[in-house]
Every structure is written in C-alpha cells, then in structure tokens.
CSV table of C-alpha atoms in Angstrom, one decimal:
chain,number,residue,atom,x,y,z
C,1,MET,CA,0.0,0.0,0.0
C,2,GLY,CA,2.7,2.4,-0.9
C,3,ILE,CA,0.7,5.2,-2.3
C,4,ASP,CA,0.9,8.4,-0.3
C,5,VAL,CA,-2.6,8.8,1.0
C,6,GLY,CA,-1.7,12.2,2.6
C,7,ILE,CA,-1.7,14.2,-0.7
C,8,GLY,CA,-4.5,16.4,-1.7
C,9,PRO,CA,-7.4,18.0,0.2
C,10,GLY,CA,-8.3,16.1,3.3
C,11,SER,CA,-4.7,15.8,4.5
C,12,GLU,CA,-3.3,17.4,7.6
C,13,SER,CA,-3.5,20.9,6.4
C,14,GLU,CA,-7.3,20.8,6.2
C,15,PRO,CA,-9.9,20.5,8.9
C,16,LYS,CA,-11.5,17.1,9.0
C,17,ILE,CA,-14.4,17.3,6.5
C,18,LYS,CA,-16.9,14.6,6.3
C,19,HIS,CA,-18.3,14.3,2.8
C,20,LEU,CA,-15.7,16.1,0.8
C,21,TRP,CA,-16.3,14.1,-2.4
C,22,ILE,CA,-12.6,14.2,-2.9
C,23,ASN,CA,-13.0,11.9,-5.8
C,24,SER,CA,-14.7,14.8,-7.7
C,25,LEU,CA,-17.9,13.2,-8.5
C,26,LYS,CA,-20.6,15.7,-9.6
C,27,SER,CA,-23.0,14.3,-7.1
C,28,ALA,CA,-22.9,12.4,-3.8
C,29,PRO,CA,-21.4,8.9,-4.3
C,30,LYS,CA,-23.8,6.0,-4.0
C,31,TYR,CA,-21.1,3.7,-2.6
C,32,TYR,CA,-18.6,4.4,0.2
C,33,TRP,CA,-16.1,2.0,1.7
C,34,GLU,CA,-18.8,0.8,4.1
C,35,ASP,CA,-20.9,-0.4,1.2
C,36,PHE,CA,-18.5,-3.2,0.3
C,37,LYS,CA,-19.0,-6.3,2.3
C,38,VAL,CA,-16.8,-9.4,2.3
C,39,GLY,CA,-18.5,-12.0,0.2
C,40,ASP,CA,-20.3,-9.6,-2.1
C,41,THR,CA,-20.4,-10.8,-5.6
C,42,ALA,CA,-21.7,-8.8,-8.6
C,43,SER,CA,-21.7,-8.9,-12.3
C,44,MET,CA,-19.8,-6.1,-14.1
C,45,GLY,CA,-21.5,-6.6,-17.4
C,46,GLU,CA,-20.0,-7.6,-20.7
C,47,MET,CA,-18.0,-6.1,-23.5
C,48,ARG,CA,-17.4,-7.1,-27.2
C,49,VAL,CA,-13.8,-7.4,-28.2
C,50,ASP,CA,-13.4,-5.3,-31.4
C,51,LYS,CA,-10.7,-6.3,-33.9
C,52,ASP,CA,-9.7,-2.7,-34.9
C,53,GLU,CA,-9.4,-1.8,-31.2
C,54,VAL,CA,-7.3,-4.9,-30.4
C,55,ILE,CA,-4.9,-3.9,-33.2
C,56,ALA,CA,-4.9,-0.2,-32.3
C,57,PHE,CA,-4.3,-0.8,-28.6
C,58,ALA,CA,-1.4,-3.1,-29.4
C,59,GLN,CA,0.1,-0.8,-32.0
C,60,ALA,CA,0.3,1.8,-29.3
C,61,TYR,CA,1.4,-0.3,-26.4
C,62,ASP,CA,2.2,-3.9,-27.2
C,63,PRO,CA,3.2,-4.2,-30.9
C,64,GLN,CA,4.1,-7.9,-30.9
C,65,PRO,CA,3.2,-9.7,-34.2
C,66,PHE,CA,0.5,-11.9,-32.6
C,67,HIS,CA,-1.4,-8.7,-31.4
C,68,ILE,CA,-1.1,-6.5,-34.5
C,69,ASP,CA,-0.6,-8.6,-37.7
C,70,GLU,CA,-3.4,-10.9,-38.6
C,71,GLU,CA,-1.4,-13.0,-41.1
C,72,ALA,CA,1.6,-13.3,-38.8
C,73,ALA,CA,-0.7,-14.1,-35.9
C,74,LYS,CA,-2.1,-17.1,-37.9
C,75,ARG,CA,1.3,-18.5,-38.2
C,76,SER,CA,2.1,-17.9,-34.5
C,77,PHE,CA,1.9,-19.9,-31.3
C,78,PHE,CA,-1.6,-18.5,-30.8
C,79,SER,CA,-3.0,-19.5,-34.3
C,80,GLY,CA,-4.6,-16.1,-34.7
C,81,LEU,CA,-4.8,-12.6,-33.4
C,82,ILE,CA,-5.2,-12.2,-29.6
C,83,ALA,CA,-5.7,-9.1,-27.5
C,84,SER,CA,-2.8,-7.8,-25.5
C,85,GLY,CA,-3.3,-8.9,-21.9
C,86,TRP,CA,-3.0,-5.2,-20.9
C,87,HIS,CA,-5.9,-4.5,-23.3
C,88,THR,CA,-8.0,-7.1,-21.5
C,89,CYS,CA,-7.1,-5.5,-18.2
C,90,ALA,CA,-8.1,-2.1,-19.6
C,91,MET,CA,-11.4,-3.5,-20.8
C,92,VAL,CA,-12.0,-5.0,-17.3
C,93,MET,CA,-11.2,-1.6,-15.8
C,94,ARG,CA,-13.8,0.0,-18.0
C,95,MET,CA,-16.4,-2.6,-16.8
C,96,MET,CA,-15.4,-1.7,-13.2
C,97,VAL,CA,-15.9,2.0,-13.8
C,98,ASP,CA,-19.2,1.5,-15.6
C,99,SER,CA,-20.7,-1.0,-13.2
C,100,TYR,CA,-19.7,0.5,-9.8
C,101,LEU,CA,-16.7,2.8,-9.5
C,102,ARG,CA,-18.4,5.7,-11.4
C,103,ASP,CA,-21.0,5.9,-8.6
C,104,SER,CA,-18.5,5.4,-5.8
C,105,ALA,CA,-16.2,7.5,-3.6
C,106,SER,CA,-13.3,5.8,-5.4
C,107,LEU,CA,-9.8,7.2,-4.6
C,108,GLY,CA,-7.9,5.0,-7.0
C,109,SER,CA,-5.8,1.9,-6.4
C,110,PRO,CA,-2.4,1.2,-4.9
C,111,GLY,CA,-2.0,-2.0,-6.9
C,112,VAL,CA,-3.2,-5.4,-8.2
C,113,GLU,CA,-1.8,-8.8,-7.9
C,114,ASN,CA,-2.1,-12.3,-9.3
C,115,VAL,CA,-3.0,-11.1,-12.8
C,116,ARG,CA,-3.5,-14.3,-14.8
C,117,TRP,CA,-4.0,-14.4,-18.5
C,118,LEU,CA,-5.4,-17.9,-18.7
C,119,LYS,CA,-6.7,-18.2,-22.2
C,120,PRO,CA,-6.4,-16.0,-25.3
C,121,VAL,CA,-9.0,-13.2,-25.7
C,122,ARG,CA,-9.7,-12.8,-29.4
C,123,PRO,CA,-11.4,-10.3,-31.7
C,124,GLY,CA,-15.1,-11.1,-31.8
C,125,ASP,CA,-15.2,-12.6,-28.3
C,126,THR,CA,-17.6,-11.2,-25.8
C,127,ILE,CA,-16.1,-11.1,-22.3
C,128,ARG,CA,-18.1,-10.7,-19.1
C,129,ALA,CA,-16.7,-10.0,-15.7
C,130,GLN,CA,-17.6,-10.6,-12.1
C,131,ARG,CA,-16.3,-9.0,-8.9
C,132,HIS,CA,-16.0,-10.6,-5.5
C,133,VAL,CA,-15.1,-8.7,-2.3
C,134,LEU,CA,-12.3,-10.5,-0.4
C,135,GLU,CA,-11.4,-8.2,2.4
C,136,THR,CA,-12.1,-4.7,3.7
C,137,ARG,CA,-10.3,-2.7,6.2
C,138,ALA,CA,-10.1,0.9,7.4
C,139,SER,CA,-6.9,2.7,6.8
C,140,GLN,CA,-4.9,3.0,10.1
C,141,SER,CA,-3.2,6.3,9.2
C,142,LYS,CA,-6.1,8.0,7.4
C,143,PRO,CA,-9.4,8.0,9.2
C,144,GLY,CA,-11.3,9.1,6.1
C,145,ILE,CA,-10.2,6.2,3.9
C,146,GLY,CA,-10.9,2.4,3.7
C,147,ILE,CA,-9.4,-0.3,1.5
C,148,VAL,CA,-11.3,-3.0,-0.3
C,149,LYS,CA,-9.6,-6.0,-1.7
C,150,SER,CA,-11.5,-7.6,-4.6
C,151,ARG,CA,-11.1,-10.5,-7.0
C,152,TRP,CA,-12.2,-10.1,-10.6
C,153,GLU,CA,-13.0,-13.0,-12.9
C,154,VAL,CA,-13.4,-12.7,-16.7
C,155,PHE,CA,-15.2,-15.2,-18.9
C,156,ASN,CA,-15.6,-15.5,-22.6
C,157,GLN,CA,-18.8,-16.3,-24.5
C,158,ASP,CA,-18.2,-20.0,-24.1
C,159,GLY,CA,-18.0,-19.7,-20.3
C,160,GLU,CA,-14.3,-20.2,-20.2
C,161,LEU,CA,-12.4,-18.3,-17.5
C,162,VAL,CA,-9.9,-16.2,-19.5
C,163,MET,CA,-8.5,-13.9,-16.9
C,164,THR,CA,-8.4,-13.4,-13.1
C,165,MET,CA,-6.9,-10.8,-10.9
C,166,GLU,CA,-7.0,-9.4,-7.4
C,167,GLY,CA,-6.5,-5.9,-6.3
C,168,TYR,CA,-7.0,-3.1,-3.9
C,169,GLY,CA,-9.3,-0.1,-4.1
C,170,MET,CA,-9.3,2.9,-1.9
C,171,PHE,CA,-12.6,4.5,-1.0
C,172,GLU,CA,-13.8,7.4,1.1
C,173,ARG,CA,-15.6,6.3,4.3
C,174,ARG,CA,-19.1,7.4,4.9
C,175,ASN,CA,-18.5,7.5,8.6
C,176,PRO,CA,-14.8,8.2,9.1
C,177,GLY,CA,-15.2,8.3,12.9
C,178,ALA,CA,-16.7,4.9,13.2
C,179,ALA,CA,-14.7,1.9,14.5
Z,1,MET,CA,1.0,-20.7,-15.4
Z,2,GLY,CA,-2.5,-21.4,-16.6
Z,3,ILE,CA,-2.1,-20.6,-20.3
Z,4,ASP,CA,-2.4,-23.6,-22.5
Z,5,VAL,CA,1.0,-23.8,-24.0
Z,6,GLY,CA,-0.2,-26.7,-26.3
Z,7,ILE,CA,-2.0,-24.5,-28.7
Z,8,GLY,CA,-0.7,-23.5,-32.1
Z,9,PRO,CA,2.2,-24.9,-34.2
Z,10,GLY,CA,4.7,-26.8,-32.3
Z,11,SER,CA,2.1,-28.8,-30.3
Z,12,GLU,CA,1.7,-32.6,-30.5
Z,13,SER,CA,0.4,-32.7,-34.0
Z,14,GLU,CA,3.7,-31.3,-35.4
Z,15,PRO,CA,7.1,-32.8,-35.6
Z,16,LYS,CA,9.6,-31.2,-33.2
Z,17,ILE,CA,10.9,-28.2,-35.2
Z,18,LYS,CA,13.9,-26.4,-33.8
Z,19,HIS,CA,13.8,-22.8,-34.9
Z,20,LEU,CA,10.2,-22.3,-35.8
Z,21,TRP,CA,10.0,-18.6,-35.0
Z,22,ILE,CA,6.5,-19.3,-33.8
Z,23,ASN,CA,6.4,-15.8,-32.5
Z,24,SER,CA,6.2,-14.7,-36.2
Z,25,LEU,CA,9.2,-12.4,-36.2
Z,26,LYS,CA,10.3,-11.5,-39.7
Z,27,SER,CA,13.8,-12.5,-39.0
Z,28,ALA,CA,15.6,-14.8,-36.5
Z,29,PRO,CA,15.1,-13.6,-32.9
Z,30,LYS,CA,18.2,-12.2,-31.2
Z,31,TYR,CA,17.1,-13.4,-27.7
Z,32,TYR,CA,15.9,-16.8,-26.8
Z,33,TRP,CA,15.0,-18.1,-23.4
Z,34,GLU,CA,18.7,-19.1,-22.8
Z,35,ASP,CA,19.7,-15.4,-23.2
Z,36,PHE,CA,18.0,-14.4,-20.0
Z,37,LYS,CA,20.2,-15.0,-16.9
Z,38,VAL,CA,19.2,-14.5,-13.3
Z,39,GLY,CA,20.5,-11.2,-12.1
Z,40,ASP,CA,20.5,-9.5,-15.5
Z,41,THR,CA,19.5,-5.9,-15.2
Z,42,ALA,CA,19.0,-3.6,-18.2
Z,43,SER,CA,17.4,-0.2,-18.9
Z,44,MET,CA,14.3,-0.2,-21.0
Z,45,GLY,CA,14.6,3.5,-22.0
Z,46,GLU,CA,12.2,6.3,-21.1
Z,47,MET,CA,8.9,7.7,-22.3
Z,48,ARG,CA,7.3,11.1,-21.9
Z,49,VAL,CA,3.8,11.1,-20.4
Z,50,ASP,CA,1.5,13.0,-22.8
Z,51,LYS,CA,-1.5,14.8,-21.4
Z,52,ASP,CA,-3.8,14.2,-24.4
Z,53,GLU,CA,-2.9,10.5,-24.3
Z,54,VAL,CA,-3.5,10.3,-20.6
Z,55,ILE,CA,-7.0,11.6,-21.1
Z,56,ALA,CA,-7.7,9.6,-24.2
Z,57,PHE,CA,-6.6,6.3,-22.6
Z,58,ALA,CA,-8.7,7.0,-19.5
Z,59,GLN,CA,-11.7,8.1,-21.5
Z,60,ALA,CA,-11.6,4.7,-23.2
Z,61,TYR,CA,-10.7,2.5,-20.3
Z,62,ASP,CA,-10.7,4.3,-16.9
Z,63,PRO,CA,-13.0,7.3,-17.0
Z,64,GLN,CA,-12.7,8.4,-13.4
Z,65,PRO,CA,-12.7,12.2,-12.9
Z,66,PHE,CA,-9.0,12.4,-11.7
Z,67,HIS,CA,-7.9,10.8,-15.0
Z,68,ILE,CA,-10.0,12.7,-17.5
Z,69,ASP,CA,-11.1,16.0,-16.2
Z,70,GLU,CA,-8.4,18.5,-15.4
Z,71,GLU,CA,-10.5,20.8,-13.3
Z,72,ALA,CA,-12.1,18.0,-11.3
Z,73,ALA,CA,-8.7,16.4,-10.8
Z,74,LYS,CA,-7.4,19.6,-9.3
Z,75,ARG,CA,-10.1,19.4,-6.6
Z,76,SER,CA,-9.5,15.7,-6.1
Z,77,PHE,CA,-7.5,13.6,-3.7
Z,78,PHE,CA,-4.6,13.7,-6.3
Z,79,SER,CA,-4.5,17.5,-6.7
Z,80,GLY,CA,-4.2,17.2,-10.5
Z,81,LEU,CA,-4.6,14.9,-13.4
Z,82,ILE,CA,-2.9,11.5,-13.0
Z,83,ALA,CA,-2.5,8.7,-15.5
Z,84,SER,CA,-4.5,5.6,-15.1
Z,85,GLY,CA,-2.4,2.9,-13.5
Z,86,TRP,CA,-3.3,0.7,-16.5
Z,87,HIS,CA,-2.0,3.4,-18.8
Z,88,THR,CA,1.3,3.3,-16.9
Z,89,CYS,CA,1.4,-0.5,-17.3
Z,90,ALA,CA,0.7,-0.1,-21.0
Z,91,MET,CA,3.6,2.4,-21.4
Z,92,VAL,CA,5.9,0.0,-19.6
Z,93,MET,CA,4.8,-2.8,-21.9
Z,94,ARG,CA,5.7,-0.6,-24.9
Z,95,MET,CA,9.1,0.0,-23.4
Z,96,MET,CA,9.5,-3.8,-22.9
Z,97,VAL,CA,8.7,-4.4,-26.6
Z,98,ASP,CA,10.9,-1.7,-27.9
Z,99,SER,CA,13.9,-2.5,-25.7
Z,100,TYR,CA,14.0,-6.3,-26.0
Z,101,LEU,CA,10.8,-8.3,-26.7
Z,102,ARG,CA,10.7,-7.1,-30.4
Z,103,ASP,CA,14.0,-8.9,-31.0
Z,104,SER,CA,13.1,-11.9,-28.9
Z,105,ALA,CA,11.4,-15.2,-29.4
Z,106,SER,CA,8.6,-14.0,-27.1
Z,107,LEU,CA,5.5,-16.1,-26.8
Z,108,GLY,CA,3.5,-13.8,-24.6
Z,109,SER,CA,2.9,-14.0,-20.8
Z,110,PRO,CA,0.7,-16.0,-18.5
Z,111,GLY,CA,0.5,-13.2,-16.0
Z,112,VAL,CA,2.0,-10.6,-13.7
Z,113,GLU,CA,1.9,-10.0,-10.0
Z,114,ASN,CA,2.6,-7.5,-7.3
Z,115,VAL,CA,1.7,-4.5,-9.5
Z,116,ARG,CA,2.2,-1.5,-7.3
Z,117,TRP,CA,1.2,2.0,-8.3
Z,118,LEU,CA,3.4,3.8,-5.7
Z,119,LYS,CA,3.2,7.4,-6.7
Z,120,PRO,CA,1.1,9.3,-9.2
Z,121,VAL,CA,2.3,9.5,-12.8
Z,122,ARG,CA,1.4,12.8,-14.3
Z,123,PRO,CA,1.2,14.5,-17.7
Z,124,GLY,CA,4.6,16.0,-18.5
Z,125,ASP,CA,6.5,13.4,-16.4
Z,126,THR,CA,9.2,11.4,-18.1
Z,127,ILE,CA,9.2,7.8,-16.9
Z,128,ARG,CA,12.1,5.4,-17.3
Z,129,ALA,CA,12.1,1.7,-16.6
Z,130,GLN,CA,14.5,-1.1,-15.7
Z,131,ARG,CA,14.2,-4.8,-15.9
Z,132,HIS,CA,15.7,-7.4,-13.6
Z,133,VAL,CA,15.7,-11.2,-14.3
Z,134,LEU,CA,14.6,-13.0,-11.1
Z,135,GLU,CA,14.2,-16.6,-12.2
Z,136,THR,CA,14.4,-18.8,-15.3
Z,137,ARG,CA,13.1,-22.3,-15.9
Z,138,ALA,CA,12.4,-24.6,-18.8
Z,139,SER,CA,8.8,-25.7,-19.2
Z,140,GLN,CA,8.3,-29.2,-17.9
Z,141,SER,CA,5.6,-30.1,-20.4
Z,142,LYS,CA,6.8,-28.2,-23.4
Z,143,PRO,CA,10.4,-28.8,-24.4
Z,144,GLY,CA,10.5,-25.9,-26.8
Z,145,ILE,CA,9.6,-23.3,-24.2
Z,146,GLY,CA,11.2,-21.6,-21.2
Z,147,ILE,CA,9.8,-19.2,-18.6
Z,148,VAL,CA,11.5,-16.0,-17.4
Z,149,LYS,CA,10.4,-14.2,-14.3
Z,150,SER,CA,11.3,-10.5,-14.2
Z,151,ARG,CA,10.8,-7.5,-12.0
Z,152,TRP,CA,10.2,-4.1,-13.7
Z,153,GLU,CA,10.8,-0.8,-11.9
Z,154,VAL,CA,9.6,2.5,-13.1
Z,155,PHE,CA,11.0,5.9,-12.0
Z,156,ASN,CA,10.0,9.4,-12.8
Z,157,GLN,CA,12.3,12.3,-13.8
Z,158,ASP,CA,12.9,13.0,-10.1
Z,159,GLY,CA,14.2,9.5,-9.5
Z,160,GLU,CA,11.1,8.5,-7.5
Z,161,LEU,CA,10.0,4.9,-7.9
Z,162,VAL,CA,6.5,5.3,-9.2
Z,163,MET,CA,5.6,1.7,-10.1
Z,164,THR,CA,6.9,-1.8,-9.7
Z,165,MET,CA,5.7,-5.2,-10.9
Z,166,GLU,CA,6.8,-8.8,-11.4
Z,167,GLY,CA,5.8,-11.1,-14.1
Z,168,TYR,CA,6.4,-14.1,-16.4
Z,169,GLY,CA,7.4,-14.2,-20.0
Z,170,MET,CA,7.4,-17.3,-22.2
Z,171,PHE,CA,10.2,-17.6,-24.8
Z,172,GLU,CA,11.2,-20.1,-27.4
Z,173,ARG,CA,14.3,-22.0,-26.4
Z,174,ARG,CA,17.3,-21.9,-28.7
Z,175,ASN,CA,18.2,-25.5,-27.7
Z,176,PRO,CA,15.0,-27.3,-26.8
Z,177,GLY,CA,16.9,-30.6,-26.2
Z,178,ALA,CA,19.4,-29.2,-23.7
Z,179,ALA,CA,19.0,-29.9,-20.0
C-alpha cells in the first residue's frame, strides 16, 4: 500500500471534512467504503472485443506480431490474433468503472496482484466479468479512507475463464469516525 | 501458469521443429530463453507522459474524474490529473517491446503479480524503466519453451520509484533438447 494517501485535500492541512467528495464526482457517491462487504459478488456486465481496437491498442502499447498482424498471428503460437493482456485489463477496468466505480467514492488503487491471462482473448469474443469482495479494512493512518480487496474474474462467451486478478481499491468512508 | 502452451504450431500434431520462429518475427530472434540470466539488469529506456494521451486512454478505459477532467482532478485527492495505472502498465509494456521483446522469441505472458502504483504518474512526467531477471526455468511439459520471471521498476524524472511489478514471460528455447 505504498501510495501516499496524505496528498491532496483532506490531508493534515485541512480540517476534518466529512463528505468532501474528494473523488470529484458531480453528485454524492452511492457507494462508500462501508458499502463493500466481504463475500459480495456482482456482475460487471459484458463487452465485445473489437478487432480494430485490439490492433490499435497493441500498435500503441504492445506491438508484438500476434497482437497487430493478422497474417503473422495465424502462423504464430496463438494461431490467430489475440488481444494484449493489458488491453484485457483495460477492458475490465472500464467494466469496473461503468458498473460501480463511477458511482462510488473511489480514490484509485495502490495496486493489483495475481493477474493471470489464462486463455487467449480474441477479436469477436464477448467477455463478461464478475467481482468478489475478499477483504475490507479501514486505513490505520487516514481515518477518512478504507481499503477494499477484490477478485475479478473474466469469462468468454463459451463460459471459459480467460483472466483473473486481485487488487485493492481505496474509498472514502461514509463515517470516518466509526470503528 | 495457466495458459495452454499446447496450442498452435509446435504442439503434439507437429514434428519437433527447432527454430520455428513461432512468434512470427520476420527474422531470427536475437534473444531466446537461454539469453535471460538470473541477475541480468537492463534499462528499457524512457517515455514522456503526454496529457492528451493520458486523457484519451482514460476516456476509453478508466474514465474516473481524476484521469479525464483537469478541473475535477485539481479538486481531487490527487491534486491534479494522473495517468490511469493501466496506462502506466501499457507504457511500460511498450518500453519492454521496444527494448527487448521485439527482438526476442517472445510467446506472450501467462501473468503478472505485485503490480504497485506507488506514486502518481502525471502528464509531463518522463518515466524510465529497468528490468531485472529474477528466475528462469524450462517448461516441464513443453520442451521448446522456457519461462523468465522478471521484475520491472519505473522511475519518474525526479528519480522517484512510481511503479513496480513482477511477471512471467514465455520464450522459445534456442536449444530445446538441452537440460
């Protein structure tokens, strides 16, 4: 948890302010740290994997032949074009934002772990994702902040598990003073 | 190591072929699995963090206010626009490809772990990255393939460590028959 959670409004130089909306939402967040409970499971919806986007993402960030060149990819280890694993992570992030982070008092993430690209994700696939709350704890040093550890699972249209990861989210607390 | 390393050319249906270049490079790779040695450390170069790109990436994949809206970001926890952590990962991936994977017999990655976004990465920053080889081992089930575990460290222009991660790369072996 290396991120410096002392930066920005709400740090020592400011009086303790309860609902600061320091995540800059335009309205009150629906979900604070307290709204995530261990064992919660929810769908994050689905997303179609677009070929042009697979190629464009990889041309910018991961220009290996099996991500950007359809003919070379056919001759490759993967027998066809596959999405960069980072593109899959980015798509999952978008599903997170659309399904819950957009309405939450999210303060970003200090990190993720155990990212596993289990099966190729290919243009034309439809991926869907689920989230599971593994742990929650209040920050020791910052009374206004809580940490949520989640596991995300990504499946393709055939029900195959194509990617998993775990990670931490920081959220404003609704009741910073509570135990 | 969940990826099915049996897919594609080189699997059971094919005779054992030595230099198949199954990663589809246009020429012989410079680096095979054998060329990665525990303890190797190398620079992966540097990259400037462009504001328009920070916003465009986040609009597509991580549209939280502190990544896409300069004014909202100023009022946020982060006191200004920051790059999506996934964008930083993607930039590091690009540095990996440009600095060594492009010339290697890379066969993708089954995963990464311990991704830590330690400090904000901001538009205008210049990040540089280093790689360290932590472990190497030949695949037990696939004689043509070896695994390299690396650690990547990312610094900003002030020498601050902004991100670290570890992960696995699969590479073709130069000498699949060797012990």
